Coordinates of C-alpha atoms in Angstrom, one line a residue:
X242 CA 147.1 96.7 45.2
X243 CA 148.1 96.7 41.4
X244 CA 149.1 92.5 42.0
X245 CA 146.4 91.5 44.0
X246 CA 143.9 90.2 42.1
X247 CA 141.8 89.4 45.4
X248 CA 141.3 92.8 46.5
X249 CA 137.6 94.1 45.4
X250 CA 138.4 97.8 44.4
X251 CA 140.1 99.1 41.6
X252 CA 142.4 102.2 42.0
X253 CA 140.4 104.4 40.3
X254 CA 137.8 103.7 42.2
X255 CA 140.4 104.0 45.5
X256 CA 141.3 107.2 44.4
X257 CA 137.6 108.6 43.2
X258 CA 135.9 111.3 45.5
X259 CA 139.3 112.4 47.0
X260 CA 137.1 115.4 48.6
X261 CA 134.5 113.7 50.0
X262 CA 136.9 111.6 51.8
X263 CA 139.6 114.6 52.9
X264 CA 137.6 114.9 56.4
X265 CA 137.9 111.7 57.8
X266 CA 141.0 110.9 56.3
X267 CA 142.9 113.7 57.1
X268 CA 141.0 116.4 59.2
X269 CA 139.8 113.9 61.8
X270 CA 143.3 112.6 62.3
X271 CA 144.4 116.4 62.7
X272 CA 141.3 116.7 64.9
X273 CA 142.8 114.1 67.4
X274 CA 146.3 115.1 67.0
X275 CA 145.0 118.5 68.2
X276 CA 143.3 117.3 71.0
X277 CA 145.8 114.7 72.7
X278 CA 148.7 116.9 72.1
X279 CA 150.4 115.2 69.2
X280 CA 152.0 116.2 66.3
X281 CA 149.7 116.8 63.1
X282 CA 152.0 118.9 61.1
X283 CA 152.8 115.5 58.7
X284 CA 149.5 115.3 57.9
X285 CA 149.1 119.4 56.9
X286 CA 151.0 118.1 53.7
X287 CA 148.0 116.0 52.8
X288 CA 146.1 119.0 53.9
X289 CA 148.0 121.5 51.4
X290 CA 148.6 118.5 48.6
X291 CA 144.7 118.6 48.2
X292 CA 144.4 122.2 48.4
X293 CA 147.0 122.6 45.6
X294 CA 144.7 120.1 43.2
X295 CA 142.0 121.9 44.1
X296 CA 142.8 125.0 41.9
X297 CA 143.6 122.7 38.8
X298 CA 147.3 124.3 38.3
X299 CA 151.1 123.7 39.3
X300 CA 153.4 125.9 40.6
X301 CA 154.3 127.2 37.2
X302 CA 150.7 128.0 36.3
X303 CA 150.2 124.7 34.0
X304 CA 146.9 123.3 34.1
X305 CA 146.8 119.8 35.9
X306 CA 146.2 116.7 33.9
X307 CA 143.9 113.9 35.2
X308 CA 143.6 110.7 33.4

């Protein structure tokens, strides 16, 4: 993405509105997993990843930066 001048969308507009994508991004693809018996434990990462932005620290209690 960062070379290719041909693609329309910028990162930061890829990477805007993480939470309003989260359900079809990841909890549909668990949703399917579920149902046809396949492993969706790779995607609980994304899952927990999200969860852990969500309350604005790291592991060590340091607020996280977004720029």
């Amino acid at each position: 993405r960062f070379s290719n001048p041909s693609l329309r969308h910028r990162t930061w507009q890829i990477a805007m509105d993480g939470s309003q994508k989260l359900p079809q991004r990841l909890l549909d693809p668990v949703r399917l997993h579920l149902q046809n018996g396949g492993s969706w434990r790779h995607l609980a990462l994304g899952v927990a990843g999200w969860m852990r932005y969500t309350q604005g620290v790291d592991e060590q209690g340091n607020a996280i930066d977004v720029v």
